[in-house]
XYZ file of C-alpha atoms in Angstrom:
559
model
C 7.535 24.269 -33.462
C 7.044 26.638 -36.414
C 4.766 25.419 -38.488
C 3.084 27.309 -41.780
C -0.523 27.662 -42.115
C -2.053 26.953 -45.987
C -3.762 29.719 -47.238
C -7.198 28.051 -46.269
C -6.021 27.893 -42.456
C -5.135 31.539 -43.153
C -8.519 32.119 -44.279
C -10.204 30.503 -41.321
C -8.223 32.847 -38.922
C -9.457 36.001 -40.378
C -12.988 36.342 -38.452
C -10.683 36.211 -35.303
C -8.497 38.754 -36.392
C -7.427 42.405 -37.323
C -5.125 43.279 -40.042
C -2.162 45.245 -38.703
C 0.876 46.936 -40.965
C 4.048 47.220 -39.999
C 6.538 49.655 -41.390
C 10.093 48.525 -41.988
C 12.184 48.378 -38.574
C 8.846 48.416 -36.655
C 9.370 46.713 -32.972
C 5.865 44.080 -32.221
C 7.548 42.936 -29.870
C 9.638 43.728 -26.899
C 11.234 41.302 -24.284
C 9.097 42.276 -21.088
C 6.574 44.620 -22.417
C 3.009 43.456 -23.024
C 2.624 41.286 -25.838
C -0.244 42.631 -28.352
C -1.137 39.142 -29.185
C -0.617 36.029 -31.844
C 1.159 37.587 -35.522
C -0.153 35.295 -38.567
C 1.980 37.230 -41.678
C 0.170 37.871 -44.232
C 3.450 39.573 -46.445
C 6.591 40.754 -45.411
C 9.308 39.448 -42.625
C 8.537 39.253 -38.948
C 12.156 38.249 -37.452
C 12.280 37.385 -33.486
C 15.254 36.762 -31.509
C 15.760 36.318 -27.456
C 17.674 38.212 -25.755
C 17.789 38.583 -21.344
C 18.203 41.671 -19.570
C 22.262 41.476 -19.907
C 21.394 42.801 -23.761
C 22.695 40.110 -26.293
C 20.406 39.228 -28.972
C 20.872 35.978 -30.480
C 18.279 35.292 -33.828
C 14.987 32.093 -33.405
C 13.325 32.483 -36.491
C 12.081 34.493 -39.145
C 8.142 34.236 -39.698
C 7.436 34.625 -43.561
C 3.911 34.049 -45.117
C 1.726 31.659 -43.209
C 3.876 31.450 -40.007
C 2.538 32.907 -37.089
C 4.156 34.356 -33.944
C 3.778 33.640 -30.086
C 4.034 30.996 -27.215
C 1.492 30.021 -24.442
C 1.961 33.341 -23.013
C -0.305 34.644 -25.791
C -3.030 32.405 -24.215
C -3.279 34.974 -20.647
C -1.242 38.557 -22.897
C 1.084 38.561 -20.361
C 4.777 39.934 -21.028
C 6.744 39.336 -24.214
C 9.840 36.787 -23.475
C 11.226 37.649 -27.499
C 12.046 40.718 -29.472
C 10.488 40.761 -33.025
C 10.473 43.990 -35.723
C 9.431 43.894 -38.858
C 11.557 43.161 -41.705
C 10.091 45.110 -44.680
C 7.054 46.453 -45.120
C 4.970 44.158 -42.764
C 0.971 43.303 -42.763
C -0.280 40.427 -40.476
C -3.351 39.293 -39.167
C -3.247 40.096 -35.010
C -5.474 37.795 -32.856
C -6.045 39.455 -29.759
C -6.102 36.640 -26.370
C -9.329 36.255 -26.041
C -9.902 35.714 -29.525
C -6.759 33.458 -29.659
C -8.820 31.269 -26.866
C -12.003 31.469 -29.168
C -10.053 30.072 -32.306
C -8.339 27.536 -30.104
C -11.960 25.861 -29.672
C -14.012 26.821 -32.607
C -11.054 25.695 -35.183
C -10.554 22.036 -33.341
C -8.112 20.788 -35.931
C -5.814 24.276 -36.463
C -6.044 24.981 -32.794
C -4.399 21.783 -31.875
C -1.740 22.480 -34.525
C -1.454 26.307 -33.007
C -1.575 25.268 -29.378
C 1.235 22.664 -29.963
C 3.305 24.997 -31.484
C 3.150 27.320 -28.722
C 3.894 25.070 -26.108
C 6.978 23.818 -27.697
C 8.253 26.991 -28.257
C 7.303 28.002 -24.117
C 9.352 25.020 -23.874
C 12.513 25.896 -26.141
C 12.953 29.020 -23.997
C 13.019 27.367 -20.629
C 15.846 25.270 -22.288
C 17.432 28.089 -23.151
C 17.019 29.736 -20.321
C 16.341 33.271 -22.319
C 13.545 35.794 -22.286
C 13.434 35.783 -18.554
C 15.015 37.047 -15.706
C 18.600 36.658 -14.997
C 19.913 35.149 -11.399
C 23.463 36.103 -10.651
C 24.981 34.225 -7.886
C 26.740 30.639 -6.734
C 24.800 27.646 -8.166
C 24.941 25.806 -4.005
C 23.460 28.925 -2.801
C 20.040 28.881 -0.831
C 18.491 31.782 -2.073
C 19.464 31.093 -5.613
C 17.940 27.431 -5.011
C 14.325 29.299 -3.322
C 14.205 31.606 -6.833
C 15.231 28.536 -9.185
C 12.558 26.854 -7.965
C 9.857 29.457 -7.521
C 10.676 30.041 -11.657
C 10.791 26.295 -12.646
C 7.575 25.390 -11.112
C 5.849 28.752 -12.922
C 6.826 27.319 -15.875
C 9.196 30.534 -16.510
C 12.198 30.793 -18.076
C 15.617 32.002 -16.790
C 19.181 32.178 -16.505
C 21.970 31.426 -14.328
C 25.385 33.060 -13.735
C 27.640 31.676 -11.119
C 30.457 34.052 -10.484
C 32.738 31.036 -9.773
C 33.159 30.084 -13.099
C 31.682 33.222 -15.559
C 33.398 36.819 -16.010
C 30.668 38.734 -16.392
C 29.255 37.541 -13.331
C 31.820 38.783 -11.303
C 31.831 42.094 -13.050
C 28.496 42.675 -11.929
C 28.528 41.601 -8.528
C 31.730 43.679 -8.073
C 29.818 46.817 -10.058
C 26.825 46.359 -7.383
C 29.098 45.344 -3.999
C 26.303 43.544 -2.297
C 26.514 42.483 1.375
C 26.465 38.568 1.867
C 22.434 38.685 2.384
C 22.264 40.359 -1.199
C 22.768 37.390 -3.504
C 21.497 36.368 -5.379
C 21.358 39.688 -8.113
C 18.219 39.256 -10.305
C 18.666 41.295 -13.384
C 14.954 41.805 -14.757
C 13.975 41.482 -18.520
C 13.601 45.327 -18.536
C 16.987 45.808 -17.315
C 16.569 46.281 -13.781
C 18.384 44.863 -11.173
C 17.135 43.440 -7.544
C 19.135 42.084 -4.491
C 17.905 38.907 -3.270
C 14.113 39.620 -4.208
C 11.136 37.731 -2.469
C 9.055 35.739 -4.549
C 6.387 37.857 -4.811
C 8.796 41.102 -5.761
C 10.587 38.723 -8.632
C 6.723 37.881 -9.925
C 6.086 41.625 -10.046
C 9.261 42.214 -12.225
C 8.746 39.321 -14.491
C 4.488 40.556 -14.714
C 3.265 37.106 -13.357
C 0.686 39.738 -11.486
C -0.274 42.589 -14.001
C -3.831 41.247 -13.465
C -6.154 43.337 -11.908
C -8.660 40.947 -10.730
C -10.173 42.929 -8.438
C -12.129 45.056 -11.556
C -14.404 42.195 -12.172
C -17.068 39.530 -10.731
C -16.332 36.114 -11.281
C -18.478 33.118 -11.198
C -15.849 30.913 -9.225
C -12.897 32.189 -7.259
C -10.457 28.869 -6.856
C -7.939 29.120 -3.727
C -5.362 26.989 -4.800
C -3.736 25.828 -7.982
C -2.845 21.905 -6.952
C -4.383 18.874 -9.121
C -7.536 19.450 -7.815
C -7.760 23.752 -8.231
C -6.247 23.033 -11.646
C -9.495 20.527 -12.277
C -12.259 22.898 -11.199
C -10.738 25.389 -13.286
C -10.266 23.392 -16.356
C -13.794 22.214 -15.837
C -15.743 25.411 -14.955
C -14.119 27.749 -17.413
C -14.814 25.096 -20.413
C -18.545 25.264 -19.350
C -18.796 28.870 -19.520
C -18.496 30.309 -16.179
C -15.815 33.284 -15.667
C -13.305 31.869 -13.232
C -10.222 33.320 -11.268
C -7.463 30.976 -9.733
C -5.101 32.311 -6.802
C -2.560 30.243 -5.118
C 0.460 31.953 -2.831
C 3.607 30.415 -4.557
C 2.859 28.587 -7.751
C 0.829 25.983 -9.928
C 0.573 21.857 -9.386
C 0.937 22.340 -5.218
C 2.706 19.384 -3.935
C 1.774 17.088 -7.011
C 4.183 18.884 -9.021
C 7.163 18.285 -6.716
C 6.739 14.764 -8.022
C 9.524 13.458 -10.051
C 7.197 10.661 -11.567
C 3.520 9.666 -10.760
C 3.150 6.009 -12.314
C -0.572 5.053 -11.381
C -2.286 8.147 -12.966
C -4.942 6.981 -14.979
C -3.752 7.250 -18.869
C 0.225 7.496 -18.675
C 1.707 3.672 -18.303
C 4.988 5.067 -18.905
C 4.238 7.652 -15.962
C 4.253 11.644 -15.817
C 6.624 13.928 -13.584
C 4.092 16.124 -11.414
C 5.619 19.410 -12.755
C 4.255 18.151 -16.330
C 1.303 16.745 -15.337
C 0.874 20.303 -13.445
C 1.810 22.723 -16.410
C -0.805 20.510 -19.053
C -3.483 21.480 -17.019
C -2.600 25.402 -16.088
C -2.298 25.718 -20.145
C -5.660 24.186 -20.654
C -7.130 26.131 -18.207
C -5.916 29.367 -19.561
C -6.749 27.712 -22.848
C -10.622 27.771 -22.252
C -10.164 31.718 -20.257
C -9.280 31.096 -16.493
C -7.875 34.013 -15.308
C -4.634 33.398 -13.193
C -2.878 34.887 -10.592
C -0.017 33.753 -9.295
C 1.589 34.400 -6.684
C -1.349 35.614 -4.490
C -2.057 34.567 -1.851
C -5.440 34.454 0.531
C -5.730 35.897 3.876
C -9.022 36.443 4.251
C -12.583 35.501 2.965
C -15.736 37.826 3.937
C -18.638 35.301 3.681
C -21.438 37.691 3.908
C -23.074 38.626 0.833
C -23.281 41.636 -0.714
C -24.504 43.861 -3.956
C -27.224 42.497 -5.984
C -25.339 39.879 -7.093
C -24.684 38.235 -3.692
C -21.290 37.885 -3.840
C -18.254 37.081 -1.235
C -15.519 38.615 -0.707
C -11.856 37.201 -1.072
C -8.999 39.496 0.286
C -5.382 38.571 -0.942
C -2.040 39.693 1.010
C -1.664 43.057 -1.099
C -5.042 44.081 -0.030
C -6.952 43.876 -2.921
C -10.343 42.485 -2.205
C -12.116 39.937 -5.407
C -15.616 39.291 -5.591
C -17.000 35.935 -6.718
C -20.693 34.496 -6.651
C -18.990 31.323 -5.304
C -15.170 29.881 -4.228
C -14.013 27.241 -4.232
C -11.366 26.091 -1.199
C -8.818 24.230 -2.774
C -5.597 24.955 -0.964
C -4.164 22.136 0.028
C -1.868 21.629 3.182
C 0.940 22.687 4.803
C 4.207 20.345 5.021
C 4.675 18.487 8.536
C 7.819 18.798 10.728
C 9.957 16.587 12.992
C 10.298 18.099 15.977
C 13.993 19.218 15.383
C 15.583 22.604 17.131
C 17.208 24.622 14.330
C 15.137 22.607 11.474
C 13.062 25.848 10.411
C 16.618 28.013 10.296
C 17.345 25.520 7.766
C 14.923 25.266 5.308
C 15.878 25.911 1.784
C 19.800 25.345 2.883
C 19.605 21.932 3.198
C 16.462 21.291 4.206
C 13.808 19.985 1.683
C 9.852 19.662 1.234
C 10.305 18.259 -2.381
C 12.698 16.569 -4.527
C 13.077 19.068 -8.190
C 16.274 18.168 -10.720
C 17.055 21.362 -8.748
C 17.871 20.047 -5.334
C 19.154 16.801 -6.865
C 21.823 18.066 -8.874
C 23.253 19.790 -5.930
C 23.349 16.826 -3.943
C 25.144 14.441 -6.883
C 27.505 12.186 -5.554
C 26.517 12.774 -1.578
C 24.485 10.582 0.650
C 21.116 12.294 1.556
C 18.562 11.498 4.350
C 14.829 10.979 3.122
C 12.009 11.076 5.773
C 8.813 9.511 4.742
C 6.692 6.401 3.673
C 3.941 7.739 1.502
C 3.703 7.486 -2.656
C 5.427 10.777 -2.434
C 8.659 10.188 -0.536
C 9.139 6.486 -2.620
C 8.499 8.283 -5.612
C 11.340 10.916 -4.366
C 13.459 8.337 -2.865
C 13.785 6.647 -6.491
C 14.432 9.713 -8.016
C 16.824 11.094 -6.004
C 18.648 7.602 -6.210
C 19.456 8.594 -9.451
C 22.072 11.517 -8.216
C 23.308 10.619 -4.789
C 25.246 8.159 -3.491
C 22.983 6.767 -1.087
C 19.944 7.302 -0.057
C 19.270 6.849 3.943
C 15.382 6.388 3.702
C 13.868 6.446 7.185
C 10.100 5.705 8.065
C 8.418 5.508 11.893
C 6.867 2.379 11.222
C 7.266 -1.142 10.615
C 7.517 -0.965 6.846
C 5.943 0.814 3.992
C 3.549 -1.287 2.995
C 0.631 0.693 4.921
C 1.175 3.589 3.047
C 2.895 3.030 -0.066
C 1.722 1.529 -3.629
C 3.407 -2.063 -4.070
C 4.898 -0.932 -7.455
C 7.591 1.821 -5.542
C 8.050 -0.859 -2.791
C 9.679 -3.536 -4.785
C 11.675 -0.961 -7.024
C 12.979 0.718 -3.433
C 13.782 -2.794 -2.765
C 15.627 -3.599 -5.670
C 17.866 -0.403 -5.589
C 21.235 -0.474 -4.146
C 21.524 3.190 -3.369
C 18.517 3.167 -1.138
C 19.056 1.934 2.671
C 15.146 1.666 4.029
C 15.948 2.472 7.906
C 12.345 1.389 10.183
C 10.838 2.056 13.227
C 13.549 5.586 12.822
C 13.387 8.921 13.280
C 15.290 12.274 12.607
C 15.928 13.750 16.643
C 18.364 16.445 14.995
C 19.951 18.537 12.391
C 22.892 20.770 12.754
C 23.922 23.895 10.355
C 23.527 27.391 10.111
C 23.013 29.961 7.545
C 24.443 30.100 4.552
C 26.581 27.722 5.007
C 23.540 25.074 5.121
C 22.742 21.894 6.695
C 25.873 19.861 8.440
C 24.810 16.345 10.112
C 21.476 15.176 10.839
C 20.951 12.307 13.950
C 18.214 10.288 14.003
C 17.350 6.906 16.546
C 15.602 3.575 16.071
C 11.985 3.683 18.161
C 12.812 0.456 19.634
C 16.304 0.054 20.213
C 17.753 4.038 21.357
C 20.282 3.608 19.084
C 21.559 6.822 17.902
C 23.483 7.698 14.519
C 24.889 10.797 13.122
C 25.593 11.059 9.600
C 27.652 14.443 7.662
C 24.928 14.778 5.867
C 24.075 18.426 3.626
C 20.088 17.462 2.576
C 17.663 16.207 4.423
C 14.640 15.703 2.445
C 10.789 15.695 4.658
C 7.691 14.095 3.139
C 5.566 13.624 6.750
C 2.274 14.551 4.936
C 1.200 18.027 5.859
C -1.595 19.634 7.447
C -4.528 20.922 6.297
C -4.315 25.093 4.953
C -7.148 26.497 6.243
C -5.955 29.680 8.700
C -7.028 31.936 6.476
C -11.015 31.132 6.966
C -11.367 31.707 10.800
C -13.178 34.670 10.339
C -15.605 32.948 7.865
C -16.517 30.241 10.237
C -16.327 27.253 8.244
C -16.037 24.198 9.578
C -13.670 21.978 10.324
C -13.030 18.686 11.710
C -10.215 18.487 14.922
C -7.693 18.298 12.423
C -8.280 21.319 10.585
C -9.853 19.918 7.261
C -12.771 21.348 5.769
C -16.163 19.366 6.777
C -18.325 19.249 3.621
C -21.947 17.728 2.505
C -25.012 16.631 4.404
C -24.470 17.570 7.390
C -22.658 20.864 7.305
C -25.044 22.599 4.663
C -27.055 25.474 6.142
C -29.912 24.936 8.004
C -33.300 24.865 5.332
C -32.103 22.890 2.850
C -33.467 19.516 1.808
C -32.301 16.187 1.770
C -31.951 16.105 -1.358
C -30.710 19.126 -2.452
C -27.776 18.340 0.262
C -27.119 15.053 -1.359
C -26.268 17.184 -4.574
C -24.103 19.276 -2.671
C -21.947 17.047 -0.776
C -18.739 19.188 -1.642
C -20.319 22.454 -0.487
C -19.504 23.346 3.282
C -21.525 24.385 5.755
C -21.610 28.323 4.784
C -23.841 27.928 1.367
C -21.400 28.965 -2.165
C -18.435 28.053 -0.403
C -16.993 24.120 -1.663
C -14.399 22.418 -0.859
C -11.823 20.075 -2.921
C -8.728 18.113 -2.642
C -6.917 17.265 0.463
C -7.503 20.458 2.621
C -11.127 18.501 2.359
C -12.197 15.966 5.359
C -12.313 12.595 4.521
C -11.296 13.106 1.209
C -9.152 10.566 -0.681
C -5.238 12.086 -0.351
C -4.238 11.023 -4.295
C -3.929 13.117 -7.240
C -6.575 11.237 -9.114
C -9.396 11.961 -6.198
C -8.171 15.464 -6.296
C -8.812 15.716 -10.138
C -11.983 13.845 -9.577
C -13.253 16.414 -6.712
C -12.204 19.402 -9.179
C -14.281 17.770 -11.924
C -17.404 17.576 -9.643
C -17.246 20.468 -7.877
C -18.537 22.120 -10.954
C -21.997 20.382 -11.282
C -22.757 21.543 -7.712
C -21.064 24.997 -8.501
C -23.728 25.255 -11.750
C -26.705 24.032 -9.246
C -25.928 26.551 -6.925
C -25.924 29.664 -9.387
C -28.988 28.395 -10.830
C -30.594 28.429 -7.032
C -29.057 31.683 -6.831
C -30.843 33.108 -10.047
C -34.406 31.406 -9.517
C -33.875 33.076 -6.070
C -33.483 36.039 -7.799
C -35.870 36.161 -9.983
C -38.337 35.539 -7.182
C -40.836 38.325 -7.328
C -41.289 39.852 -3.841
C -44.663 39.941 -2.314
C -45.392 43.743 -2.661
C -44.239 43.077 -6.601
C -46.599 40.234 -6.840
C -49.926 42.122 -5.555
């Protein structure tokens, strides 16, 4: 985690740097202000400690000669999780992001050695939980549950109070008097304190969106940051081309609600989705895709404009981006039973994915999982880890037409799952806050009823295809909603072959499509990953279409 670099590696790290001094007692750092960059001390004392916005400092480690400061934040500049001054009379070299990317790939060897170290320190502060906002508020609540999450699968860290069992808690709840629909209190790194943000108001405090995308032109605008977004970023910004990600609430889309995916090619021992999910949004950063999360897309102008012929991509706070071409990635919305009072109840009781989260607060109670893909097994497994039984229920015959043989037999083999077929859920009662009470469901065949006290009900009914947002571009889709893409959807003039090398391009030319929100594409994370990786080819044949098209002399410039 803190390793020193020889005075060689030093050495190497100077054409990527500027030497800064430090006087004695100088703050580089401050816990949510921007960071300037990556510290390697040259002489003097760097000393860095956490601290959340409650005040306490409590000491990580003292960079001498050789060390070098930073996590994976460094990779993007976004806000400082640590305090550091300067102990002495300080002079370090400071590499500035961009140039921190640069050394990351130039110097192979020491950039794997750097990058490693960041990423295990980005990993000691989620464990500690400092640096990062502070929730205040019961552990069981809903709300605190929604902004757990949110954090956790941002890969940000954070801390919990529960006034039930911590003083200080309870002195600020009673300082602030907030009304029941007020908890959870979010105490930001600066200090300031929010009642029961949204999502996108706890991003702006933590500076998930102090990007300004809007100032530049990229090459590829990505609309959604599951396996297969991640990909085409990955992919596109290590070949060069300037690339901006957006997705509305955060990175690895339903993948990385996965507790374990076990037929991924290259991890025998298997890989939770959330990890799988965070590797690849640090790589892409890694090679300079620009992210910004959470943002999310309501609208994309598909008429081209400026001399650079590029669409436009409006987000929910207005702000219009302009990319040469984008790249529809976004996924799918989760299915629902059709159960009165089952929308009042999500996030109290009511689940779309199965975190350590949601299954420590159902330890030691019998849950209700609906679902017979690779997704709800893999959940069902997990979750059979924490509760006392499972009750896994499934509209057909069996799960062998949907799920992989391996999760099958170890559902099988596990005591604390009951496999219920030919059932559904008819109904759910509960109300807010108090969460989820019973849930009913009936065998197909039979009419037999059954109502369980049951406080989580967990849904994985496959989803439908997110793709609202591009009415007004007319795309097109099949009669489910998905994306049509290739041969016969590319605009009219184009040639056979030229269509064959664009068979992930829609029918409105610049505009591809990935992943599951895709027709006819293969629903797994390893054909999402795949699409991602391919888009890119046809994204790099387009532009160069694009420029030859430009280049073009016009007939009045050719007389």
């Amino acid at each position: 985690m803190f390793p020193a670099l020889t005075a060689d590696e030093v050495e190497r790290t100077r054409r990527f740097a500027t030497v800064q001094r430090f006087a004695d007692g100088a703050r580089v750092y401050e816990t949510g202000k921007p960071s300037p960059g990556l510290l390697v001390v040259l002489s003097g004392v760097l000393r860095v400690s956490r601290r959340d916005g409650l005040g306490p400092d409590l000491p990580i480690v003292d960079h001498n000669v050789g060390s070098f400061s930073g996590e994976v934040g460094q990779l993007s500049g976004r806000r400082s999780f640590v305090d550091a001054v300067a102990v002495g009379d300080l002079e370090a070299l400071l590499i500035k992001p961009d140039q921190l990317r640069a050394l990351l790939i130039a110097e192979a060897d020491l950039g794997e050695r750097i990058m490693r170290a960041l990423i295990l320190r980005r990993v000691g502060l989620l464990e500690a939980g400092s640096g990062g906002p502070v929730l205040i508020g019961e552990s069981s609540s809903p709300d605190v549950a929604r902004l757990r999450t949110f954090l956790s699968r941002n890969g940000f860290p954070h801390l919990l109070l529960d006034p039930v069992d911590d003083e200080e808690a309870r002195a600020l709840i009673e300082r602030y008097t907030p009304g029941p629909d007020e908890l959870p209190l979010v105490v930001c790194p600066d200090g300031s304190v929010m009642l029961n943000p949204t999502e996108a108001a706890l991003a702006r405090c933590i500076g998930m969106l102090d990007t300004d995308a809007s100032k530049q032109v990229y090459d590829v605008a990505i609309v959604g940051a599951g396996p297969a977004g991640l990909a085409a970023a990955v992919y596109a910004a290590s070949e060069g081309l300037s690339v901006l990600v957006l997705d509305s609430s955060a990175f690895g889309g339903q993948a990385g609600a996965s507790a374990r995916i076990e037929n991924y090619l290259g991890f025998p021992t298997g890989i939770s989705g959330r990890a799988l999910a965070g590797r690849a949004y640090t790589q892409a950063q890694k090679f300079g895709a620009t992210m910004l999360i959470p943002a999310e897309a309501v609208h994309l102008d598909c008429e081209r404009s400026g001399s650079d012929e590029t669409v436009g991509l409006r987000v929910a706070n207005e702000r219009t981006v302009r990319s040469r071409t984008v790249v529809i990635a976004t996924g799918a919305h989760y299915r629902r039973p059709q159960c009165t009072n089952l929308k009042t109840l999500e996030g109290c009781g009511i689940w779309y994915w199965a975190s350590p989260i949601e299954a420590k607060m159902c330890a030691g109670q019998e849950v209700v999982l609906v679902g017979g893909g690779n997704s709800a097994g893999q959940a069902a497994v997990f979750l059979a880890g924490y509760a006392s039984k499972v009750w896994m229920l499934v509209r057909g015959e069996g799960l062998a037409a949907s799920m992989s043989q391996y999760l099958i037999e170890r559902i099988a083999a596990n005591p604390n799952i009951a496999l219920r077929s030919r059932t559904e859920v008819i109904g759910v009662t509960g109300s807010r806050p108090s969460g989820l009470e019973s849930v009913k469901w009936r065998h197909r065949d039979s009419a037999r009823e059954e109502t369980r006290a049951i406080r989580h009900l967990f849904l994985f009914l496959g989803a439908d295809p997110c793709t609202e947002w591009l009415t007004e571009c007319d795309v097109k889709v099949d009669d489910k909603g998905f994306v049509r893409t290739g041969f016969d959807e590319l605009h009219s003039g184009e040639s056979r072959r030229s269509a064959l090398n664009l068979s992930l391009e829609t029918n409105v030319r610049g505009v591809f499509a990935i992943g599951d929100v895709r027709a006819e594409s293969v629903k797994r994370v390893g054909g999402a990953i795949g699409e991602g990786a391919a888009v890119v080819a046809q994204i790099h044949a387009f532009l160069a279409t694009q420029a030859r098209r430009s280049a073009k002399p016009t007939a009045q410039t050719a007389s």
